[in-house]
Tab-separated table of C-alpha atoms in Angstrom:
chain	number	residue	atom	x	y	z
A	1	MET	CA	96.700	94.456	138.746
A	2	LYS	CA	99.735	96.669	138.604
A	3	GLU	CA	102.507	95.509	136.240
A	4	LYS	CA	105.718	97.064	135.014
A	5	VAL	CA	104.897	98.008	131.466
A	6	LEU	CA	106.889	99.544	128.578
A	7	LEU	CA	104.682	101.980	126.729
A	8	PRO	CA	104.766	105.106	124.564
A	9	SER	CA	104.166	108.131	126.804
A	10	TYR	CA	100.982	109.096	124.995
A	11	MET	CA	99.268	105.994	126.458
A	12	LYS	CA	99.243	107.675	129.883
A	13	SER	CA	96.879	110.294	128.473
A	14	PHE	CA	94.502	107.970	126.696
A	15	SER	CA	90.899	107.676	127.739
A	16	CYS	CA	88.041	106.531	125.482
A	17	ILE	CA	85.840	109.501	124.510
A	18	GLY	CA	82.821	107.212	123.916
A	19	SER	CA	79.901	108.663	122.015
A	20	ALA	CA	81.942	111.798	121.162
A	21	CYS	CA	84.169	109.739	118.918
A	22	GLU	CA	83.847	110.602	115.238
A	23	ASP	CA	84.414	106.967	114.121
A	24	SER	CA	82.902	104.428	116.531
A	25	CYS	CA	84.778	101.161	116.965
A	26	CYS	CA	81.384	99.538	117.473
A	27	VAL	CA	80.329	100.213	113.868
A	28	GLY	CA	81.595	98.489	110.713
A	29	TRP	CA	83.607	95.680	112.302
A	30	THR	CA	82.854	92.106	113.258
A	31	VAL	CA	83.268	91.765	116.993
A	32	ALA	CA	84.612	88.365	117.932
A	33	LEU	CA	83.629	86.694	121.229
A	34	ASP	CA	85.622	84.029	123.058
A	35	LYS	CA	83.995	80.904	124.478
A	36	LYS	CA	84.017	82.200	128.039
A	37	ILE	CA	82.242	85.459	127.356
A	38	TYR	CA	79.797	83.703	124.963
A	39	LYS	CA	78.619	81.455	127.779
A	40	LYS	CA	78.323	84.417	130.144
A	41	TYR	CA	76.184	86.306	127.667
A	42	LYS	CA	73.937	83.307	127.097
A	43	ASN	CA	73.285	83.104	130.839
A	44	ILE	CA	72.389	86.779	131.303
A	45	ARG	CA	68.860	87.493	132.459
A	46	HIS	CA	68.167	91.178	131.898
A	47	ALA	CA	64.929	92.835	130.757
A	48	GLU	CA	66.669	94.968	128.090
A	49	LEU	CA	69.649	92.881	127.111
A	50	THR	CA	68.596	89.228	127.049
A	51	GLY	CA	66.606	89.471	123.825
A	52	LYS	CA	69.307	91.526	122.092
A	53	LEU	CA	72.001	89.076	123.084
A	54	ASN	CA	70.079	85.988	121.974
A	55	LYS	CA	69.293	87.574	118.632
A	56	GLY	CA	72.589	89.409	118.119
A	57	ILE	CA	75.136	86.610	118.789
A	58	LYS	CA	75.991	83.899	116.326
A	59	ARG	CA	78.295	80.863	116.852
A	60	ILE	CA	81.192	80.255	114.480
A	61	LYS	CA	80.634	76.681	113.320
A	62	SER	CA	83.310	76.409	110.654
A	63	ASN	CA	86.725	74.871	111.146
A	64	THR	CA	88.090	78.375	111.867
A	65	ALA	CA	86.339	78.385	115.218
A	66	SER	CA	88.467	78.357	118.390
A	67	ASP	CA	88.031	79.159	122.083
A	68	ALA	CA	89.385	82.641	121.329
A	69	LYS	CA	87.062	83.157	118.363
A	70	TYR	CA	83.999	81.147	119.310
A	71	ALA	CA	81.183	83.485	118.235
A	72	TYR	CA	80.527	87.037	117.050
A	73	PHE	CA	77.992	89.859	117.186
A	74	VAL	CA	75.805	90.116	114.080
A	75	MET	CA	75.860	93.739	112.924
A	76	ASP	CA	72.546	95.375	111.974
A	77	GLN	CA	71.791	96.852	108.550
A	78	GLN	CA	73.745	99.972	109.402
A	79	LYS	CA	76.729	97.814	110.372
A	80	ARG	CA	76.244	98.796	114.019
A	81	CYS	CA	76.753	96.460	116.942
A	82	PRO	CA	73.322	95.352	118.240
A	83	MET	CA	74.388	96.348	121.765
A	84	LEU	CA	74.688	100.033	120.846
A	85	ASN	CA	71.976	102.388	122.035
A	86	GLU	CA	70.817	105.580	120.238
A	87	GLU	CA	73.614	107.585	121.949
A	88	ASN	CA	76.281	105.181	120.533
A	89	LEU	CA	76.907	103.821	123.991
A	90	CYS	CA	77.296	100.122	124.780
A	91	GLY	CA	74.271	98.626	126.529
A	92	ILE	CA	76.381	95.910	128.119
A	93	GLN	CA	78.778	98.372	129.734
A	94	LEU	CA	75.971	100.703	130.762
A	95	ASN	CA	73.889	98.007	132.424
A	96	LEU	CA	76.361	95.385	133.548
A	97	GLY	CA	79.705	97.173	133.812
A	98	GLU	CA	83.002	97.103	131.894
A	99	GLU	CA	83.951	93.759	133.406
A	100	MET	CA	81.237	92.114	131.273
A	101	LEU	CA	82.670	93.339	128.007
A	102	SER	CA	84.403	90.843	125.699
A	103	PRO	CA	88.229	90.906	125.746
A	104	VAL	CA	88.140	92.440	122.251
A	105	CYS	CA	85.881	95.296	123.321
A	106	THR	CA	87.507	96.088	126.672
A	107	THR	CA	91.061	96.006	125.246
A	108	TYR	CA	90.638	97.980	122.008
A	109	PRO	CA	92.391	100.141	120.905
A	110	ARG	CA	95.121	98.902	123.224
A	111	ILE	CA	97.562	96.226	122.139
A	112	LEU	CA	99.071	94.350	125.078
A	113	ASN	CA	102.057	92.202	124.199
A	114	THR	CA	104.169	90.037	126.430
A	115	ARG	CA	107.718	88.827	125.820
A	116	GLY	CA	108.610	86.409	128.551
A	117	THR	CA	107.671	88.232	131.736
A	118	GLU	CA	107.755	91.702	130.131
A	119	PHE	CA	104.640	93.687	129.189
A	120	GLU	CA	104.453	96.163	126.320
A	121	LEU	CA	101.409	98.363	125.798
A	122	SER	CA	100.641	100.252	122.581
A	123	ALA	CA	97.558	101.132	120.582
A	124	LYS	CA	95.952	100.994	117.154
A	125	LEU	CA	95.849	104.168	115.055
A	126	SER	CA	92.429	103.042	113.839
A	127	CYS	CA	91.150	104.860	116.924
A	128	PRO	CA	90.849	108.636	116.257
A	129	GLU	CA	91.721	109.697	119.799
A	130	ILE	CA	94.873	107.474	119.816
A	131	THR	CA	95.849	108.875	116.414
A	132	ARG	CA	95.711	112.385	117.746
A	133	LEU	CA	97.674	111.588	120.895
A	134	ALA	CA	100.341	109.513	119.069
A	135	LEU	CA	100.915	111.608	115.997
A	136	LEU	CA	100.493	115.293	116.901
A	137	ASN	CA	103.514	115.607	119.193
A	138	PRO	CA	106.252	117.553	117.343
A	139	GLU	CA	108.859	116.237	119.827
A	140	GLY	CA	108.230	112.616	118.673
A	141	ILE	CA	107.186	109.516	120.539
A	142	GLU	CA	109.048	108.697	123.765
A	143	PHE	CA	108.821	105.491	125.779
A	144	ASP	CA	108.578	104.886	129.524
A	145	GLN	CA	108.712	101.792	131.670
A	146	THR	CA	106.295	102.345	134.484
A	147	GLU	CA	103.800	100.741	136.843
A	148	TYR	CA	100.507	100.468	134.970
A	149	GLU	CA	97.098	99.005	135.709
A	150	VAL	CA	96.694	95.955	133.478
A	151	LYS	CA	93.134	94.694	133.606
A	152	SER	CA	92.660	90.954	133.799
A	153	SER	CA	89.950	91.142	131.101
A	154	TRP	CA	92.338	92.553	128.519
A	155	ALA	CA	93.437	90.311	125.654
A	156	ILE	CA	97.131	89.550	125.799
A	157	ASN	CA	99.329	88.628	122.829
A	158	THR	CA	102.139	86.333	123.882
A	159	VAL	CA	105.095	86.745	121.547
A	160	ASN	CA	108.022	84.344	121.582
A	161	ASP	CA	110.580	86.612	120.057
A	162	THR	CA	113.317	86.957	122.667
A	163	GLN	CA	116.794	86.287	121.330
A	164	SER	CA	119.520	86.881	123.910
A	165	ILE	CA	123.268	86.809	123.258
A	166	GLU	CA	125.390	86.697	126.389
A	167	GLY	CA	122.530	88.214	128.379
A	168	ASP	CA	121.831	90.944	125.829
A	169	ASP	CA	118.322	91.163	124.406
A	170	ILE	CA	119.091	91.304	120.684
A	171	SER	CA	115.386	91.397	119.740
A	172	TRP	CA	114.883	94.621	121.662
A	173	ASN	CA	118.153	96.082	120.464
A	174	LEU	CA	116.979	95.599	116.861
A	175	ARG	CA	113.665	97.319	117.512
A	176	GLU	CA	115.391	100.152	119.402
A	177	PHE	CA	117.750	100.686	116.440
A	178	ALA	CA	114.833	100.613	113.939
A	179	ILE	CA	113.161	103.371	116.020
A	180	ASP	CA	116.413	105.340	116.222
A	181	ILE	CA	116.654	105.249	112.427
A	182	ILE	CA	113.093	106.518	111.921
A	183	GLN	CA	113.609	109.245	114.516
A	184	ASN	CA	116.853	110.503	112.929
A	185	ARG	CA	115.861	113.945	111.660
A	186	ASN	CA	119.083	114.479	109.725
A	187	LEU	CA	117.256	112.526	106.965
A	188	CYS	CA	113.837	113.014	105.418
A	189	VAL	CA	111.407	110.269	106.291
A	190	SER	CA	111.623	108.464	102.929
A	191	ASP	CA	115.365	108.299	103.245
A	192	ARG	CA	115.098	107.005	106.807
A	193	MET	CA	112.891	104.190	105.469
A	194	ILE	CA	115.426	103.434	102.699
A	195	PHE	CA	118.264	103.300	105.216
A	196	LEU	CA	116.200	100.934	107.337
A	197	GLY	CA	115.639	98.765	104.287
A	198	ILE	CA	119.353	98.500	103.568
A	199	PHE	CA	119.928	97.428	107.160
A	200	MET	CA	117.058	94.962	107.095
A	201	ASN	CA	118.427	93.373	103.919
A	202	LYS	CA	121.746	92.791	105.636
A	203	LEU	CA	119.936	91.454	108.719
A	204	GLN	CA	118.075	88.957	106.591
A	205	VAL	CA	121.444	87.509	105.421
A	206	VAL	CA	122.694	87.215	108.963
A	207	VAL	CA	119.494	85.516	110.218
A	208	ASP	CA	119.442	83.170	107.190
A	209	LYS	CA	122.877	81.966	108.288
A	210	LYS	CA	121.689	81.806	111.911
A	211	GLN	CA	124.639	84.011	112.920
A	212	TYR	CA	122.732	85.623	115.781
A	213	GLY	CA	125.946	86.505	117.527
A	214	ALA	CA	126.778	88.861	114.637
A	215	ILE	CA	123.536	90.886	114.944
A	216	GLN	CA	124.908	93.347	117.535
A	217	LEU	CA	127.978	93.875	115.375
A	218	LEU	CA	125.710	94.666	112.469
A	219	ILE	CA	123.706	97.143	114.565
A	220	ASP	CA	126.929	98.857	115.663
A	221	GLU	CA	128.183	99.016	112.026
A	222	TYR	CA	125.035	100.654	110.762
A	223	ARG	CA	124.726	102.957	113.750
A	224	GLY	CA	128.106	104.265	112.631
A	225	LYS	CA	126.872	104.660	109.061
A	226	LEU	CA	123.841	106.541	110.343
A	227	GLY	CA	126.199	109.094	111.801
A	228	ASN	CA	128.406	109.226	108.758
A	229	ARG	CA	127.599	112.295	106.637
A	230	ASP	CA	129.092	110.926	103.423
A	231	TYR	CA	127.132	107.649	103.716
A	232	VAL	CA	123.900	109.393	104.589
A	233	SER	CA	124.253	111.950	101.813
A	234	SER	CA	124.705	109.121	99.312
A	235	LEU	CA	121.030	108.233	99.847
A	236	GLU	CA	120.211	111.467	97.952
A	237	ASN	CA	121.626	109.844	94.807
A	238	ILE	CA	118.993	107.071	94.866
A	239	ALA	CA	116.597	107.772	92.026
A	240	ASP	CA	112.860	107.804	92.474
A	241	ASN	CA	110.615	105.947	90.100
A	242	ILE	CA	107.298	107.762	90.070
A	243	PRO	CA	105.712	105.622	87.297
A	244	MET	CA	106.549	102.467	89.295
A	245	GLN	CA	105.155	104.025	92.460
A	246	ILE	CA	101.915	104.961	90.710
A	247	LYS	CA	101.558	101.611	88.882
A	248	THR	CA	102.115	99.580	92.065
A	249	LEU	CA	99.981	101.705	94.275
A	250	LEU	CA	97.104	101.799	91.760
A	251	GLU	CA	97.082	97.996	91.863
A	252	LEU	CA	96.987	98.078	95.648
A	253	ILE	CA	94.130	100.570	95.669
A	254	MET	CA	92.197	98.448	93.158
A	255	LEU	CA	92.788	95.388	95.332
A	256	ARG	CA	91.404	97.179	98.332
A	257	ARG	CA	88.377	98.270	96.343
A	258	LYS	CA	87.606	94.737	95.114
A	259	LEU	CA	87.651	93.468	98.658
A	260	GLY	CA	84.995	95.952	99.648
A	261	ILE	CA	85.076	99.051	101.862
A	262	ASN	CA	82.530	99.541	104.584
A	263	SER	CA	83.917	102.610	106.293
A	264	GLN	CA	82.198	105.762	104.957
A	265	ARG	CA	84.955	107.845	106.577
A	266	TYR	CA	87.589	106.021	104.515
A	267	ILE	CA	85.464	105.994	101.358
A	268	ASP	CA	85.405	109.810	101.520
A	269	CYS	CA	89.232	109.826	101.711
A	270	PHE	CA	89.460	107.206	98.963
A	271	ASP	CA	87.230	109.161	96.609
A	272	ASN	CA	89.106	112.406	97.310
A	273	THR	CA	92.367	110.624	96.510
A	274	LEU	CA	91.035	109.571	93.122
A	275	THR	CA	89.602	113.010	92.443
A	276	GLY	CA	92.830	114.757	93.474
A	277	LEU	CA	94.788	112.604	90.972
A	278	ASP	CA	92.166	113.053	88.233
A	279	LEU	CA	91.551	109.301	88.300
A	280	ASP	CA	88.409	108.084	86.630
A	281	LEU	CA	88.156	104.320	87.253
A	282	SER	CA	85.624	103.927	84.482
A	283	GLN	CA	88.172	105.135	81.914
A	284	GLU	CA	91.468	103.718	80.722
A	285	ILE	CA	94.226	105.007	82.956
A	286	GLU	CA	97.411	106.489	81.493
A	287	ILE	CA	100.289	106.377	83.971
A	288	ARG	CA	101.926	109.388	82.256
A	289	ASP	CA	98.900	111.634	82.906
A	290	ILE	CA	98.700	110.579	86.532
A	291	GLU	CA	102.409	111.115	86.941
A	292	GLU	CA	102.146	114.771	85.929
A	293	LYS	CA	99.255	115.405	88.327
A	294	TYR	CA	100.972	113.466	91.094
A	295	LEU	CA	104.126	115.498	90.870
A	296	PHE	CA	102.162	118.747	90.747
A	297	ASN	CA	100.181	117.873	93.883
A	298	PHE	CA	103.279	116.549	95.578
A	299	LYS	CA	105.323	119.722	95.095
A	300	GLU	CA	102.563	122.348	95.403
A	301	TYR	CA	100.385	120.945	98.140
A	302	PHE	CA	101.927	117.949	99.961
A	303	VAL	CA	105.571	119.021	100.408
A	304	PRO	CA	104.683	122.257	102.208
A	305	PHE	CA	102.671	120.211	104.767
A	306	LEU	CA	105.394	117.516	104.960
A	307	ASN	CA	108.111	120.113	105.573
A	308	GLU	CA	106.186	121.542	108.520
A	309	HIS	CA	104.653	118.341	109.901
A	310	GLU	CA	107.099	115.570	109.023
A	311	TYR	CA	106.960	114.478	112.634
A	312	ILE	CA	103.468	113.116	111.990
A	313	PHE	CA	104.790	110.545	109.527
A	314	GLU	CA	107.758	109.789	111.739
A	315	ASN	CA	105.384	109.143	114.674
A	316	TYR	CA	103.240	106.951	112.458
A	317	LEU	CA	106.200	104.728	111.589
A	318	VAL	CA	107.537	104.574	115.153
A	319	ASN	CA	104.143	103.529	116.432
A	320	TYR	CA	104.025	100.867	113.718
A	321	ILE	CA	107.418	99.492	114.773
A	322	PHE	CA	106.518	99.330	118.469
A	323	GLU	CA	102.994	97.990	118.044
A	324	ASN	CA	104.105	95.238	115.630
A	325	MET	CA	107.292	94.443	117.618
A	326	PHE	CA	109.189	95.014	114.342
A	327	PRO	CA	111.373	93.293	113.342
A	328	ARG	CA	110.583	89.816	114.663
A	329	ILE	CA	113.516	87.551	114.224
A	330	ASN	CA	111.697	84.373	115.207
A	331	THR	CA	110.681	84.116	111.577
A	332	ASP	CA	112.751	83.718	108.437
A	333	GLN	CA	110.807	86.475	106.745
A	334	ILE	CA	112.759	89.430	108.046
A	335	PHE	CA	112.860	91.463	104.863
A	336	GLN	CA	109.261	90.630	104.028
A	337	GLN	CA	108.231	92.390	107.237
A	338	TYR	CA	109.998	95.481	105.960
A	339	ILE	CA	108.311	95.163	102.520
A	340	LYS	CA	104.905	95.137	104.225
A	341	MET	CA	105.732	98.215	106.278
A	342	SER	CA	107.143	100.051	103.271
A	343	VAL	CA	104.214	99.295	100.959
A	344	ILE	CA	101.700	100.382	103.571
A	345	TYR	CA	103.610	103.636	104.125
A	346	ALA	CA	103.958	104.307	100.354
A	347	MET	CA	100.266	103.695	99.839
A	348	LEU	CA	99.403	106.085	102.700
A	349	LYS	CA	101.628	108.755	101.109
A	350	MET	CA	99.818	108.371	97.766
A	351	HIS	CA	96.526	108.983	99.541
A	352	PHE	CA	97.981	112.202	100.947
A	353	VAL	CA	99.276	113.365	97.548
A	354	GLY	CA	95.881	112.825	95.976
A	355	ILE	CA	93.872	114.341	98.799
A	356	SER	CA	96.192	117.321	99.027
A	357	GLY	CA	95.387	118.090	95.424
A	358	LYS	CA	91.666	117.810	96.018
A	359	ASN	CA	91.833	120.122	99.030
A	360	LYS	CA	94.643	122.385	97.770
A	361	GLY	CA	96.674	121.465	100.824
A	362	VAL	CA	96.511	119.439	104.064
A	363	THR	CA	95.564	120.414	107.602
A	364	THR	CA	96.440	118.429	110.734
A	365	ASP	CA	92.719	117.543	111.170
A	366	LEU	CA	92.621	116.161	107.644
A	367	ALA	CA	95.913	114.260	108.239
A	368	ILE	CA	94.406	112.564	111.313
A	369	LYS	CA	91.268	111.618	109.381
A	370	VAL	CA	93.302	110.158	106.508
A	371	ILE	CA	95.724	108.162	108.690
A	372	GLN	CA	93.053	106.912	111.095
A	373	SER	CA	90.564	105.816	108.428
A	374	PHE	CA	93.325	104.315	106.279
A	375	THR	CA	94.668	102.337	109.253
A	376	ARG	CA	91.197	101.126	110.186
A	377	VAL	CA	90.699	99.642	106.712
A	378	ILE	CA	94.244	98.301	106.325
A	379	ASP	CA	94.791	96.739	109.707
A	380	HIS	CA	91.620	94.692	109.892
A	381	TYR	CA	91.786	92.872	106.575
A	382	PRO	CA	94.428	90.124	106.709
A	383	SER	CA	93.610	89.037	103.165
A	384	TYR	CA	94.378	92.499	101.985
A	385	LEU	CA	97.802	92.621	103.671
A	386	LYS	CA	98.593	89.283	102.096
A	387	GLY	CA	97.593	90.699	98.735
A	388	LEU	CA	99.952	93.673	99.221
A	389	ILE	CA	102.951	91.346	99.450
A	390	GLU	CA	101.800	89.218	96.522
A	391	ILE	CA	101.438	92.189	94.205
A	392	VAL	CA	104.879	93.492	95.038
A	393	THR	CA	106.427	89.998	94.662
A	394	ILE	CA	104.657	89.150	91.388
A	395	ASN	CA	105.870	92.439	89.878
A	396	GLY	CA	109.410	91.668	91.007
A	397	PHE	CA	109.495	94.756	93.270
A	398	ASP	CA	110.684	92.939	96.340
A	399	THR	CA	114.347	93.949	96.232
A	400	VAL	CA	116.107	96.672	98.192
A	401	ALA	CA	116.467	98.733	95.006
A	402	HIS	CA	112.834	98.494	94.018
A	403	ILE	CA	111.478	99.247	97.475
A	404	ALA	CA	113.835	102.227	97.686
A	405	SER	CA	112.369	103.511	94.353
A	406	LEU	CA	108.875	102.943	95.705
A	407	LEU	CA	109.607	105.015	98.840
A	408	LYS	CA	111.862	107.729	97.351
A	409	ASP	CA	110.497	111.272	97.268
A	410	ARG	CA	111.264	113.523	94.368
A	411	THR	CA	112.122	116.488	96.576
A	412	ILE	CA	115.011	116.046	99.011
A	413	THR	CA	115.774	118.537	101.706
A	414	SER	CA	119.546	118.309	101.651
A	415	GLU	CA	119.963	121.208	104.033
A	416	ARG	CA	119.249	118.968	107.008
A	417	LEU	CA	122.482	117.130	106.328
A	418	ASP	CA	124.398	120.234	107.327
A	419	LEU	CA	123.174	119.711	110.927
A	420	MET	CA	125.426	116.629	111.065
A	421	ASN	CA	128.486	118.890	110.792
A	422	ASN	CA	127.458	121.048	113.782
């Protein structure tokens, strides 16, 4: 059915590349099945598929079961879905058609959100093809509202996050402003994130007081500051804290390692990150030694790539904001949403600094591999994301000042501020 959908323009070009994909979404993940599709699969009579379905599907019998997560496919010893053939193509789709796929399978990597009667379509960067389409446009991500074919089998996330003041959609205005901040190229990306954090901290105060009518005034105030050269240049005076960055991010990496990693593509990136930072996990780690290597890699190998391809990181953050409907004001945890986003981005950057040292630089192909494999591991482990916040909170790093120090880059390209005078 055709619906009016708000989407990033790259979604118009997306088409699954199937067996040509370098990181199959049918390998390494648990595929959940809803009750409706489970019953359909149990009633299939097919010479090739019936036996595989009966053997490959298992009911969820714990108290976590629901109609939406009623059963799942049991992966084989290679962590492959039992429905995959030797060419990495889905037997269900080949033999029965796409309409017989589960909502999870037919929707991924798309994310379809609804707010009231409005549809929003985005996609997960855990898909290599989406990552290329979303991130490799130097002009940045643009959005269109257009007629789009929304399939009835797609999973839909209904989000109750509409906050209107005198007919004005404040929820969307906040998200639009967050995107405007991240796309403001008068600032380096780390300073854009810091500016966003300062705004989010003020927004938290307003929401805590339930002064929703003041939100638009706050947006207008900070939109003015974003265009004020003196205010923006003051962000350059914020000091970085490389030892804190390394200490925090090492804890996050260790947490991820303890939870287990089953993506060989990410394991390669993870190992290269450790090698590039001269990290030997079997030895006692000295923050001072890592700091020296980190700064060397950062200046010699990562900054040259960042200066030429900063739009990749901008696009990454814009996609995050749109996909996650950030910030959601139907929760009291406004600033915590920002902490989560900041920690994920800071950890991604540390991967790049390490890998750039291992490879003596970064290419766009390598950047896509790092971001896609990192996102695949991060996005699909809720317990890990919870652990991220806990580590930051336990260490007392959950203030604006600490998050700014976590994000701040050592090298600042102040020349771009001169553009604001032209």
